XYZ file of N, CA and C in Angstrom:
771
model
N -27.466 -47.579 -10.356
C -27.645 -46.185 -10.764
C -26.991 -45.277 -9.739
N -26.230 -43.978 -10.445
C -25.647 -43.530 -9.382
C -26.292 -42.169 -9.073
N -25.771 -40.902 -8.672
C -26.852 -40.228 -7.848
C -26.738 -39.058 -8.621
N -26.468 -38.836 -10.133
C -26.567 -38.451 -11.053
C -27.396 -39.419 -12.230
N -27.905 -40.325 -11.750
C -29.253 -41.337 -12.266
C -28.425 -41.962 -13.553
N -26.965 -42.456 -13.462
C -26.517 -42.607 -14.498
C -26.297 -44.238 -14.478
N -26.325 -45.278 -15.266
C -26.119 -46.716 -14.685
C -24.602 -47.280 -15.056
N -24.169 -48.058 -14.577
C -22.987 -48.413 -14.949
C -22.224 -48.329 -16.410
N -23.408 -48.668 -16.712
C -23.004 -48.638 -18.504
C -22.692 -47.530 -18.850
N -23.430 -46.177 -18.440
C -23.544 -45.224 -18.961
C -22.155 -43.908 -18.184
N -21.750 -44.219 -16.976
C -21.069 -43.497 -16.180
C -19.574 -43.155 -16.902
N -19.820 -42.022 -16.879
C -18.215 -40.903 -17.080
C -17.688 -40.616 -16.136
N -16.742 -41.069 -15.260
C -16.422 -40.079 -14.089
C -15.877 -39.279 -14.411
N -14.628 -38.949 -15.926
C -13.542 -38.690 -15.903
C -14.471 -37.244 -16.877
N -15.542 -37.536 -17.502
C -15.892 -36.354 -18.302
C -15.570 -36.082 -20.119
N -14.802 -36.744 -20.409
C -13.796 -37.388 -21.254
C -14.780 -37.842 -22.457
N -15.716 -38.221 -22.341
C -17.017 -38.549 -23.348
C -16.627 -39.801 -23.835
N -15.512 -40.732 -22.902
C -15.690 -42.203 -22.966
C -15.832 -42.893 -21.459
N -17.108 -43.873 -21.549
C -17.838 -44.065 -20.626
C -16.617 -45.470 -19.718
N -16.870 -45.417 -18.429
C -16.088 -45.714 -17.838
C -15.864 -47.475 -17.643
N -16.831 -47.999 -18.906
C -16.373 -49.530 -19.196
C -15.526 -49.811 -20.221
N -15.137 -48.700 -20.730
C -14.476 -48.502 -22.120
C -13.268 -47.482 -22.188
N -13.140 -47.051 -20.971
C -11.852 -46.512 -20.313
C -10.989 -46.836 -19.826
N -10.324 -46.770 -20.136
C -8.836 -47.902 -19.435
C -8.517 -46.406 -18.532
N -8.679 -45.448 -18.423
C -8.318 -44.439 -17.302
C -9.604 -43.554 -16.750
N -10.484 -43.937 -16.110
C -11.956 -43.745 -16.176
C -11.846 -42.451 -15.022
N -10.670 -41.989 -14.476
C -10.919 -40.973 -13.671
C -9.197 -40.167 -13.926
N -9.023 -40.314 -14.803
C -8.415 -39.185 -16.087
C -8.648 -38.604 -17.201
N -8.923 -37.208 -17.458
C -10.126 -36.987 -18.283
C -8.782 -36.763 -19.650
N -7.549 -37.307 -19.118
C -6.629 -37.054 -20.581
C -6.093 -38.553 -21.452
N -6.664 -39.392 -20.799
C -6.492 -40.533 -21.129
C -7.729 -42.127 -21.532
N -7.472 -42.410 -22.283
C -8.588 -43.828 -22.295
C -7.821 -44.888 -22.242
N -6.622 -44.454 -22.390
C -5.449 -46.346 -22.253
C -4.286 -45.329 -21.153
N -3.851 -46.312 -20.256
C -2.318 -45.922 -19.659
C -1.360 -45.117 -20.084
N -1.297 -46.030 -21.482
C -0.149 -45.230 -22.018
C 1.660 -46.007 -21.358
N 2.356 -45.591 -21.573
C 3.829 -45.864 -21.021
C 3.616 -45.373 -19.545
N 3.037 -44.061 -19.322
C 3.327 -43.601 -17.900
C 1.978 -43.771 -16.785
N 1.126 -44.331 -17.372
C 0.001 -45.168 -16.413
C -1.100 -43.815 -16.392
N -2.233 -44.188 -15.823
C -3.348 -43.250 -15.305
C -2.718 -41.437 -14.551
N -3.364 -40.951 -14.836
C -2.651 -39.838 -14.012
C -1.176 -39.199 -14.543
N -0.765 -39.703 -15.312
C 0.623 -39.451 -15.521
C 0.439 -38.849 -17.106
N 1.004 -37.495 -17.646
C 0.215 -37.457 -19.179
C 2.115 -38.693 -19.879
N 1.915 -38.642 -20.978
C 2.651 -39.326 -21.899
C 4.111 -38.214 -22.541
N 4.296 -37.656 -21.914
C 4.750 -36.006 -22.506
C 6.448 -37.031 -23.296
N 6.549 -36.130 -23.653
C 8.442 -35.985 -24.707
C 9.035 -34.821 -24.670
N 9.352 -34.309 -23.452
C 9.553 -32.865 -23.216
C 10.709 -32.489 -23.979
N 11.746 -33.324 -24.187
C 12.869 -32.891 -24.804
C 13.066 -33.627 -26.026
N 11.960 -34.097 -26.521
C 11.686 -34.773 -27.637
C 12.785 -35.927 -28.082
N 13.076 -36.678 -27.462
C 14.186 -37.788 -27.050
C 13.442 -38.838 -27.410
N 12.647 -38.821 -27.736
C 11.493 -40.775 -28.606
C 10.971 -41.160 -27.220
N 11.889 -40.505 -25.595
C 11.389 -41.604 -24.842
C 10.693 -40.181 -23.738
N 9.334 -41.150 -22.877
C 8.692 -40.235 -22.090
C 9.293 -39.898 -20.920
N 8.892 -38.805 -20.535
C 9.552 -37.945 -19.448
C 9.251 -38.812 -18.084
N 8.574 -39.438 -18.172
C 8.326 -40.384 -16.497
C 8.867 -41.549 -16.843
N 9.751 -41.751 -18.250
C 10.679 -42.772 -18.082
C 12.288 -42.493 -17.815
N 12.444 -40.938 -18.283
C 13.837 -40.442 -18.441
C 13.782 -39.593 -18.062
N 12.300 -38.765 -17.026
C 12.437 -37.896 -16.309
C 12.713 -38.286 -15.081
N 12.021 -37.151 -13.714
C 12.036 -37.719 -12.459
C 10.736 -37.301 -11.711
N 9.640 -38.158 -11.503
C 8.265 -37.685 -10.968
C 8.605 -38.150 -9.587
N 7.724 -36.593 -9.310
C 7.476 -36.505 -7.514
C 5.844 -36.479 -7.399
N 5.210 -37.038 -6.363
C 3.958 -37.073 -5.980
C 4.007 -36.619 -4.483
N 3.289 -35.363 -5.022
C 3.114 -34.867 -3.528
C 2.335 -35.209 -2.829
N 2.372 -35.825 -1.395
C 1.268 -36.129 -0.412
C 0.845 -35.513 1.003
N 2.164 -34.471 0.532
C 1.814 -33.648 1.919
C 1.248 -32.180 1.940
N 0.302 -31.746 2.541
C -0.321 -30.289 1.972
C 0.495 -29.299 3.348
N 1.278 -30.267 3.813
C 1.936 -28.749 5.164
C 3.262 -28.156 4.103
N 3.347 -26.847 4.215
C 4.301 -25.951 3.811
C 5.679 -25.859 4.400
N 6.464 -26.861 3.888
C 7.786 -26.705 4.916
C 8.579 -27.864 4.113
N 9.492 -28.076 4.476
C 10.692 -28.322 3.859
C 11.080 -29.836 3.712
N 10.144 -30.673 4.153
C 10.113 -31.857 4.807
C 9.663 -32.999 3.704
N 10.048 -34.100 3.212
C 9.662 -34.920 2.378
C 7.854 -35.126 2.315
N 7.877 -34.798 0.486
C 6.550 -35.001 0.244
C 5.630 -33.911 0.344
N 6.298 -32.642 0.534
C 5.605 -31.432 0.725
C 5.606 -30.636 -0.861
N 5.123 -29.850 -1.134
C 4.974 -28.877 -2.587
C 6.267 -28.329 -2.510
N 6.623 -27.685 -1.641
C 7.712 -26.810 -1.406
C 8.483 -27.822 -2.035
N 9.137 -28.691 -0.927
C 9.906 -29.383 -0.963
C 10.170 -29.785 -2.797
N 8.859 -30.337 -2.925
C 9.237 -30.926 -4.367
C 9.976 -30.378 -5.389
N 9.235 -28.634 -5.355
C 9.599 -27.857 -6.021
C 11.293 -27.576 -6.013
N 11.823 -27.844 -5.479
C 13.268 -27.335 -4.374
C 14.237 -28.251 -4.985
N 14.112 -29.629 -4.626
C 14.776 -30.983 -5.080
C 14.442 -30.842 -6.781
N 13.493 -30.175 -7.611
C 13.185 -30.290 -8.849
C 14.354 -29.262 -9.673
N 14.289 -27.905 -8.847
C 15.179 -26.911 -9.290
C 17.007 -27.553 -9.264
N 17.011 -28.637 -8.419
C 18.503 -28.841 -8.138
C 18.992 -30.407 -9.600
N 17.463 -31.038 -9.620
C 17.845 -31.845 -10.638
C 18.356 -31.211 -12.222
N 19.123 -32.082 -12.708
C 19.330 -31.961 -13.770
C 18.507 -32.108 -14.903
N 17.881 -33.751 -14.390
C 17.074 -34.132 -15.818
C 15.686 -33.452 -15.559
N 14.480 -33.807 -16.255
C 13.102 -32.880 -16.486
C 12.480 -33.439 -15.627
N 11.590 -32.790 -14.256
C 10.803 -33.557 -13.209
C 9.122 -33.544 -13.622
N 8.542 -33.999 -13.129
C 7.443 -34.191 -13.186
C 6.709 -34.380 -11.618
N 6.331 -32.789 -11.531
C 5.393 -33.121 -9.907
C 4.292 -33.130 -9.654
N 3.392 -34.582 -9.026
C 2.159 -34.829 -9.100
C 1.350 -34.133 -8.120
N 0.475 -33.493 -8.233
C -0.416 -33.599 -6.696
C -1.628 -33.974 -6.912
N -2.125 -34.466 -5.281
C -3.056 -35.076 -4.967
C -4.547 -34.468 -5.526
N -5.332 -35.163 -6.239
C -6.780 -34.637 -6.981
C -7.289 -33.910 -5.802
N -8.196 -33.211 -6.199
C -8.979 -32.101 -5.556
C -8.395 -31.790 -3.923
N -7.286 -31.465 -3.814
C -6.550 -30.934 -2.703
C -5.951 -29.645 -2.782
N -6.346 -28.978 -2.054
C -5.356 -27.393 -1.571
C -4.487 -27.745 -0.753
N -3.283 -26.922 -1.211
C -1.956 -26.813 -0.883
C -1.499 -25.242 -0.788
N -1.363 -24.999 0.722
C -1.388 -23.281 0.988
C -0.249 -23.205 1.674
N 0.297 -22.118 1.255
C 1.607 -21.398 1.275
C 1.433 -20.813 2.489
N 2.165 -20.801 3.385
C 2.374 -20.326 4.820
C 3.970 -19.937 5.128
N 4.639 -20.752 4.490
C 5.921 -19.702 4.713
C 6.153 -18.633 4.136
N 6.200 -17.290 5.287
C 6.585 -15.903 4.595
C 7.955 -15.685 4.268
N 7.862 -14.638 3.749
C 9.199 -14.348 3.110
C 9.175 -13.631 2.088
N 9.077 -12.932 1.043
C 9.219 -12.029 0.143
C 10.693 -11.768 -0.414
N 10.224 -12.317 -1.986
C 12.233 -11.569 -2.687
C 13.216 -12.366 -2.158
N 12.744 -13.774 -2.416
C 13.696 -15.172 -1.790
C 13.612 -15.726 -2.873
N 14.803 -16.420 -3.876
C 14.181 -16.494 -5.278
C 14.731 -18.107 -5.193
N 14.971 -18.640 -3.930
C 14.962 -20.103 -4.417
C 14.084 -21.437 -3.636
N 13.052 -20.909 -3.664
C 11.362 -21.709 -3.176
C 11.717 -21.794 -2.025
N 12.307 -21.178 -0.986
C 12.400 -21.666 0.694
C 11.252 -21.117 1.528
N 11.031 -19.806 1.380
C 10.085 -19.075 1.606
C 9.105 -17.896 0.504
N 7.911 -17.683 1.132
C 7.702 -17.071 0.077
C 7.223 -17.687 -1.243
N 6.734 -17.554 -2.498
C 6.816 -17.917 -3.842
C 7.028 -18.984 -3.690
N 6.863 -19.794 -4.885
C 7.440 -21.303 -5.616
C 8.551 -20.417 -6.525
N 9.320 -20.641 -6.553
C 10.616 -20.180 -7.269
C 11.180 -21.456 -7.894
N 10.719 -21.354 -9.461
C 10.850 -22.638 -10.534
C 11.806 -22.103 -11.069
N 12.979 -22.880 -11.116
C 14.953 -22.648 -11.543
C 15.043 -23.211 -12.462
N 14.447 -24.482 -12.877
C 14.062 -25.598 -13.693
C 12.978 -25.982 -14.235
N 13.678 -26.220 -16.113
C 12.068 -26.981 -16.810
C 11.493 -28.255 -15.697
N 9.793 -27.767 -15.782
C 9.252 -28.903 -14.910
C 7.709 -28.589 -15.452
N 6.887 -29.788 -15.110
C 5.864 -30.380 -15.820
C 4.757 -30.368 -14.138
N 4.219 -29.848 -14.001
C 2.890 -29.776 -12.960
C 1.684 -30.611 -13.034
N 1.473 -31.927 -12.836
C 0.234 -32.405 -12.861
C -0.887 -32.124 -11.959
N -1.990 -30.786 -12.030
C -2.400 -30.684 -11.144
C -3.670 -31.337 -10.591
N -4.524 -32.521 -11.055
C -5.417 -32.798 -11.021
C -6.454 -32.576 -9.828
N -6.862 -30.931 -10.127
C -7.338 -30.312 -9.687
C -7.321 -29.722 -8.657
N -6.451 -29.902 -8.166
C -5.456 -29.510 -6.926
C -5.776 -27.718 -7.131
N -5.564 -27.200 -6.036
C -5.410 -25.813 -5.601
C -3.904 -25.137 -4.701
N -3.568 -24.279 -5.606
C -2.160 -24.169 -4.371
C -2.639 -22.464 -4.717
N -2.380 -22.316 -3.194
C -3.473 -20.869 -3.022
C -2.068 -20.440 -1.782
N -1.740 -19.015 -2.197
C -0.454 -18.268 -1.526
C -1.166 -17.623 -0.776
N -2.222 -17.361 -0.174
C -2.701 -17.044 1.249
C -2.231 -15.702 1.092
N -1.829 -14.638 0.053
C -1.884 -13.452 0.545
C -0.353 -13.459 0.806
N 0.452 -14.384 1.159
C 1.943 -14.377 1.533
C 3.279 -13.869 0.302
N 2.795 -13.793 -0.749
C 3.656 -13.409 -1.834
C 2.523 -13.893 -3.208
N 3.133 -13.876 -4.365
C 2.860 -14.589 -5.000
C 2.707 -15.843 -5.020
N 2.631 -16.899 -6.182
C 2.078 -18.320 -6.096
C 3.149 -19.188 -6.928
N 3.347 -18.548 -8.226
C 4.430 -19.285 -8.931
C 5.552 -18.104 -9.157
N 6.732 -18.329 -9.350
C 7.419 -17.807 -10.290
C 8.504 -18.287 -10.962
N 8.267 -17.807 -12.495
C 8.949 -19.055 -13.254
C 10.297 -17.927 -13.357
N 11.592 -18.408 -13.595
C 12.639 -17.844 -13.433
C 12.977 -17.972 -14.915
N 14.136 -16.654 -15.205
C 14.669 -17.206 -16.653
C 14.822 -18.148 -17.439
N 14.545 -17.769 -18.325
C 15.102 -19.195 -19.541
C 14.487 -20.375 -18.949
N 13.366 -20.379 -18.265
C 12.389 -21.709 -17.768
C 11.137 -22.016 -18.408
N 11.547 -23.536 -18.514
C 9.817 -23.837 -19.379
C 9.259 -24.793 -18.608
N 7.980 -24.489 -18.635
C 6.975 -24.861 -17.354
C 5.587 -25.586 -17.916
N 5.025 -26.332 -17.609
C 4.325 -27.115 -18.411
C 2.805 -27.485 -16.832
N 1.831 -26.651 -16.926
C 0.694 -27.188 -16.229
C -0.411 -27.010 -16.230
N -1.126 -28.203 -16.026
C -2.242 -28.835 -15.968
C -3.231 -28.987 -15.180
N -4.247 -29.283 -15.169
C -5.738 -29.309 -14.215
C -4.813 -28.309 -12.949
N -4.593 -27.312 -12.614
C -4.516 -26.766 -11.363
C -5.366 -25.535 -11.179
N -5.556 -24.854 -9.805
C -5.999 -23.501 -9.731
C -5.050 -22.815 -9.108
N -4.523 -21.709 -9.451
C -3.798 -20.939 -8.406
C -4.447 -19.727 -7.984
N -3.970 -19.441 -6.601
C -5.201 -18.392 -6.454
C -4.452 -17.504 -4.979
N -5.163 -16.687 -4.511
C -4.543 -16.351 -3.139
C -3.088 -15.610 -3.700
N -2.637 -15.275 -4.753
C -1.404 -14.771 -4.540
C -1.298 -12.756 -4.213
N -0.598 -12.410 -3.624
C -0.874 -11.392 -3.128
C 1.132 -10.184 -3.784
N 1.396 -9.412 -3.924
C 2.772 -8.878 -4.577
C 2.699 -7.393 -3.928
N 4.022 -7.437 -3.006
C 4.057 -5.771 -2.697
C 5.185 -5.412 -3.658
N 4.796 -4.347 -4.042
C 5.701 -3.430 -5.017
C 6.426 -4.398 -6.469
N 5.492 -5.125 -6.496
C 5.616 -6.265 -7.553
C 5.037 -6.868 -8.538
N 5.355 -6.954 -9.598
C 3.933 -7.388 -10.843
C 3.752 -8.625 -11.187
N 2.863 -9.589 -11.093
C 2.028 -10.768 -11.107
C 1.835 -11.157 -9.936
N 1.072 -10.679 -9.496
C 0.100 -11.170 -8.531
C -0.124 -12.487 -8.295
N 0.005 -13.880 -9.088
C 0.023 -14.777 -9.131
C 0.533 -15.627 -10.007
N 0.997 -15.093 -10.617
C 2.669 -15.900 -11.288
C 3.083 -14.880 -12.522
N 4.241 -14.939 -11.527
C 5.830 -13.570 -12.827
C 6.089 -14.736 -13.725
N 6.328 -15.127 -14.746
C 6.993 -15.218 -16.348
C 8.039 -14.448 -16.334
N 9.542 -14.529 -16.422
C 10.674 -13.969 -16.243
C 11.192 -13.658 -17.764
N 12.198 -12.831 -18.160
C 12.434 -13.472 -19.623
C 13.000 -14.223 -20.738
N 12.222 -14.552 -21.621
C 12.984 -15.796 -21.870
C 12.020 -17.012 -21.136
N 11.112 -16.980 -20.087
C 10.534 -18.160 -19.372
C 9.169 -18.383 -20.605
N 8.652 -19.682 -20.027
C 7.696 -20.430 -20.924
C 6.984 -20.861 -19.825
N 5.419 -20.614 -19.869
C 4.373 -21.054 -19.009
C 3.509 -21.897 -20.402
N 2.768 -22.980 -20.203
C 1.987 -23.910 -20.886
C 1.366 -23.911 -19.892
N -0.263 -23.723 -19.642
C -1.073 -24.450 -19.024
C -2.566 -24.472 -19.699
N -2.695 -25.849 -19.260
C -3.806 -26.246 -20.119
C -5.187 -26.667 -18.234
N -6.400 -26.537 -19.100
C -7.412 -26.667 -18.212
C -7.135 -25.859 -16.922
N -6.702 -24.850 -17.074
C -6.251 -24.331 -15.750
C -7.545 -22.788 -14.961
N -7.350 -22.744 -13.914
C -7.956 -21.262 -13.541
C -6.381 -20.698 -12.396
N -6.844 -19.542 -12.792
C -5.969 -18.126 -11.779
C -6.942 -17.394 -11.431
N -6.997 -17.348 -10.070
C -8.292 -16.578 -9.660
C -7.875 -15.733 -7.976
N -8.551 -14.906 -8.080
C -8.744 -13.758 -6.809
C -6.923 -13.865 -6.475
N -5.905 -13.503 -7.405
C -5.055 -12.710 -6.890
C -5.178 -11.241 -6.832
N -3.678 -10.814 -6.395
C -3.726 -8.992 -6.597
C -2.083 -8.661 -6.869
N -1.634 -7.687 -7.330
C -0.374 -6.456 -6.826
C -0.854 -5.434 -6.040
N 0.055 -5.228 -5.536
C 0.227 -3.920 -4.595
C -0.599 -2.697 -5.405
N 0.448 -1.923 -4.773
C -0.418 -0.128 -5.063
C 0.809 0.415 -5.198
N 2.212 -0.097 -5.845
C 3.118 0.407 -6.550
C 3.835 -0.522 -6.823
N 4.761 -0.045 -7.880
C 5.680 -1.312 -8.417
C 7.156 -0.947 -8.081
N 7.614 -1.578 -8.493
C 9.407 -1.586 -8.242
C 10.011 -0.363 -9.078
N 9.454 -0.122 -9.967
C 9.717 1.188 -11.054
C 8.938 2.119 -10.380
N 7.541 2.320 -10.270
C 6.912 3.432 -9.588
C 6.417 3.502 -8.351
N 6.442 4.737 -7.674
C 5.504 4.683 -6.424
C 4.253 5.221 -6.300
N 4.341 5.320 -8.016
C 3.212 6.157 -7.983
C 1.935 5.359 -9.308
N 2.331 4.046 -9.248
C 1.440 3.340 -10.403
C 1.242 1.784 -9.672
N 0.070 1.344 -9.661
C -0.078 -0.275 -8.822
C 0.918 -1.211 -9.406
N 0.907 -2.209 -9.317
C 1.714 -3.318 -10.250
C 0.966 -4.035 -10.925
N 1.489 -4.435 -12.278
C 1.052 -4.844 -13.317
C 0.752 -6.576 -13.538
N -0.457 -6.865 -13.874
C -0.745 -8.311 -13.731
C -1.156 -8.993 -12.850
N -2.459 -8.572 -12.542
C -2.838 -8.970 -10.981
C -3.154 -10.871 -11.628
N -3.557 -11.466 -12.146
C -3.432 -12.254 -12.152
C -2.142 -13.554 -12.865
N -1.765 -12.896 -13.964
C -0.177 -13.129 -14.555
C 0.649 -11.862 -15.310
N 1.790 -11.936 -15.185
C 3.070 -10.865 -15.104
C 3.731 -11.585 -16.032
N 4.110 -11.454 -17.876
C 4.843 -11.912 -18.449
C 5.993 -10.910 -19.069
N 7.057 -11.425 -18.987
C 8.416 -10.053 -19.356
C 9.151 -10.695 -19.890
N 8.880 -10.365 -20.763
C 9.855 -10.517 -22.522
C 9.777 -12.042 -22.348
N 8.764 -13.038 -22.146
C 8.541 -14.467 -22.332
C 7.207 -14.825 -23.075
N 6.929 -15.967 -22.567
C 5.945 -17.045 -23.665
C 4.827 -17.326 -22.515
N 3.420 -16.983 -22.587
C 2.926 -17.968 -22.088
C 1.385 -18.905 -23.040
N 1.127 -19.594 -22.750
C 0.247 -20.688 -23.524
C -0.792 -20.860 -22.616
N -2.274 -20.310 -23.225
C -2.913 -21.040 -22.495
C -4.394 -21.406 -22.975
N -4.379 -22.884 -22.612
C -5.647 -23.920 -23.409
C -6.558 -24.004 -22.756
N -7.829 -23.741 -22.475
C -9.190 -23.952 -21.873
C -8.623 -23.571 -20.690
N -8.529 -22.208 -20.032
C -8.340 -22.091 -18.811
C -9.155 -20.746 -18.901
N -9.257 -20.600 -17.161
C -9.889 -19.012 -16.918
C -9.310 -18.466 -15.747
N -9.148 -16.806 -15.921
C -8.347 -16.091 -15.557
C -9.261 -15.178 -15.024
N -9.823 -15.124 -13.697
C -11.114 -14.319 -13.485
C -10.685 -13.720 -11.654
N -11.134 -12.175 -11.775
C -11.267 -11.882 -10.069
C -10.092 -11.744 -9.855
N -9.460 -11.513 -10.580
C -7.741 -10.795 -10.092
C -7.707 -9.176 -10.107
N -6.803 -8.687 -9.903
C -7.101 -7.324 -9.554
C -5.347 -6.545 -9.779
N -5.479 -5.503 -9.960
C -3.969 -5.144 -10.112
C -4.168 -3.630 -8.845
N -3.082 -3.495 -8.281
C -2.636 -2.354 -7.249
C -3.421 -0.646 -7.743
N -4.294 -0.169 -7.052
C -4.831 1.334 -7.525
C -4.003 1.957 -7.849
N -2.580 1.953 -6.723
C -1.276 3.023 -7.218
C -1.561 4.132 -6.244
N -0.785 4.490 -5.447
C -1.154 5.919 -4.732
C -1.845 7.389 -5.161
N -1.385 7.816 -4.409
C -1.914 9.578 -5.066
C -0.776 10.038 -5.051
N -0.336 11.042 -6.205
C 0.598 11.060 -6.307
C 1.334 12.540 -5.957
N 2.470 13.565 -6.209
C 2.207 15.097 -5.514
C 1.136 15.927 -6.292
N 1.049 15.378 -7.513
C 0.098 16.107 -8.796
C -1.951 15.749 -8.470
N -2.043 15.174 -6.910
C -3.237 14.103 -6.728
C -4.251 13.194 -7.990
N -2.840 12.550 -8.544
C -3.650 12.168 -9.559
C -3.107 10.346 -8.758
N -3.927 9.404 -9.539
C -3.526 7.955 -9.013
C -3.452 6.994 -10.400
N -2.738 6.345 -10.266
C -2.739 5.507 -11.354
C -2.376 3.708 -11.574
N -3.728 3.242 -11.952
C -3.787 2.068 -11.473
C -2.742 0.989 -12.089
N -2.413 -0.188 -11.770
C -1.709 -1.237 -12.718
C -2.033 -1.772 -14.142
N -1.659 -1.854 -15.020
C -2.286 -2.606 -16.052
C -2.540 -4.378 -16.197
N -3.428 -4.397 -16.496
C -3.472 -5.454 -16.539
C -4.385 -7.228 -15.847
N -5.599 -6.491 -14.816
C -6.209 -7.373 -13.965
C -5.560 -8.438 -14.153
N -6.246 -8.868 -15.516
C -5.959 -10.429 -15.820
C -4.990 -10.776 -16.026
N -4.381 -10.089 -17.195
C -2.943 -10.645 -17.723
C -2.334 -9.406 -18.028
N -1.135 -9.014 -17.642
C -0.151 -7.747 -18.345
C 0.823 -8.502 -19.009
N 1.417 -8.049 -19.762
C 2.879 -8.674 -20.772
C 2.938 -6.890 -21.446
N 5.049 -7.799 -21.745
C 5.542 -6.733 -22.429
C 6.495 -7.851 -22.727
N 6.677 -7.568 -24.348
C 7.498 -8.058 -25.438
C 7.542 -9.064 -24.821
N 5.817 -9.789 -25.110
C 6.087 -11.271 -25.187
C 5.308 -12.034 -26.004
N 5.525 -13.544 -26.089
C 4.439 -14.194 -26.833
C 3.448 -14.396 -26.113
N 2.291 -14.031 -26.240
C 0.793 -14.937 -25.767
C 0.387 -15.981 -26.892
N -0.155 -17.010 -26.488
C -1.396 -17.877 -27.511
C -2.522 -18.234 -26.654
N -3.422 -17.583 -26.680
C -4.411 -18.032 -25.363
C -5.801 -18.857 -26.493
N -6.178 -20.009 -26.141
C -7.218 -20.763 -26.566
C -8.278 -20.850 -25.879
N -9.701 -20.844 -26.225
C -10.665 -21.561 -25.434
C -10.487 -20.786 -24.041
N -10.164 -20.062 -24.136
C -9.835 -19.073 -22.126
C -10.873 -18.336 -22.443
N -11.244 -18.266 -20.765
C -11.993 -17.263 -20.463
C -11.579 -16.037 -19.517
N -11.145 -14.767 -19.587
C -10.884 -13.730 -18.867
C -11.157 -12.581 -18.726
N -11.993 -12.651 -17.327
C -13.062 -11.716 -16.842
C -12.596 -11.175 -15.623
């Protein structure tokens, strides 16, 4: 019996509502058999080719939570993913934070600053946390990019004179995330257009793109007050949770508070 009084027979680790003698992936809550791409890995067809992306893609597993440039780091992965051609797939480690420490601001190819995604890529986050410490934002997906993630939290992202607070949607870009939270980002207290309005999307910033999102929650984000202005009036950002303009949303099963 374990310390949730549950007995072997009866134990879920994965949550999945198949018990873990009858699980062929008992601590993946998206799987009960392997599949082609094993435990941990989803089965995806990103470019709908008959064959799976961790057979004709390229998966990275991150094992390193230091911020820097060095094999096996987030950064890093992200970096080598933007330069591949074919569709990557980057793993990180279950219930681990991964915090952004290189500064930099308005660097648009992941060195410093931001995750700056150049390239379709697939995020396995199993439950992982990548939290921008206040240093910029957390993601940003770049044009014409489709982005695909899972079990993660992002959080900590912080934007001066900039809108999404914790991940810009560019246009034309595609965000999918499923089981996900965005939590306690912010924007500034003006945007790139005004100096006199906060920035828009304290927790996501979508412009003229797509984003998708399945059982996730979007809570404790905040958008920029906006100064006072010569008229002493102030005017805040739109948007805490989510701002968009001329885009698609499909939000499921979310919660945003």
């Amino acid at each position: 019996v374990d310390a949730n009084g549950c007995s072997d027979s009866e134990r879920d680790s994965d949550n999945d509502g198949t018990v873990d003698q009858m699980d062929g992936c008992p601590y993946d809550s998206g799987k009960i058999v392997p599949g082609e791409c094993g435990c941990g890995i989803a089965d995806m067809d990103y470019d709908g080719d008959g064959v799976t992306d961790c057979i004709d893609g390229n998966i990275t597993v991150v094992t390193s939570t230091s911020d820097d440039l060095t094999l096996n780091s987030l950064r890093k992965a992200i970096i080598d993913a933007n330069a591949n051609s074919v569709y990557d797939t980057i793993i990180l480690q279950s219930a681990t934070t991964y915090t952004l420490s290189l500064s930099g601001r308005l660097e648009d190819q992941a060195a410093t600053g931001d995750l700056d995604i150049t390239d379709d890529l697939a995020i396995i986050g199993n439950h992982a946390v990548i939290d921008a410490s206040g240093i910029d934002r957390v993601l940003h997906v770049h044009e014409g990019v489709n982005i695909q993630v899972s079990d993660l939290e992002i959080r900590g992202g912080k934007t001066l004179r900039r809108h999404g607070g914790g991940i810009y949607i560019d246009r034309n870009g595609s965000l999918a995330m499923k089981n996900c939270t965005v939590t306690d980002n912010s924007t500034g207290s003006e945007n790139e257009w005004s100096e006199t309005t906060g920035g828009f999307g304290g927790g996501i910033y979508v412009y003229r793109g797509n984003l998708d999102l399945e059982n996730c929650t979007i809570s404790n984000n905040q958008t920029g007050s906006g100064p006072t202005n010569i008229w002493g009036a102030i005017t805040g950002g739109h948007g805490g949770g989510i701002a968009a303009q001329t885009s698609q949303l499909t939000i499921n099963s979310t919660h945003i508070i």
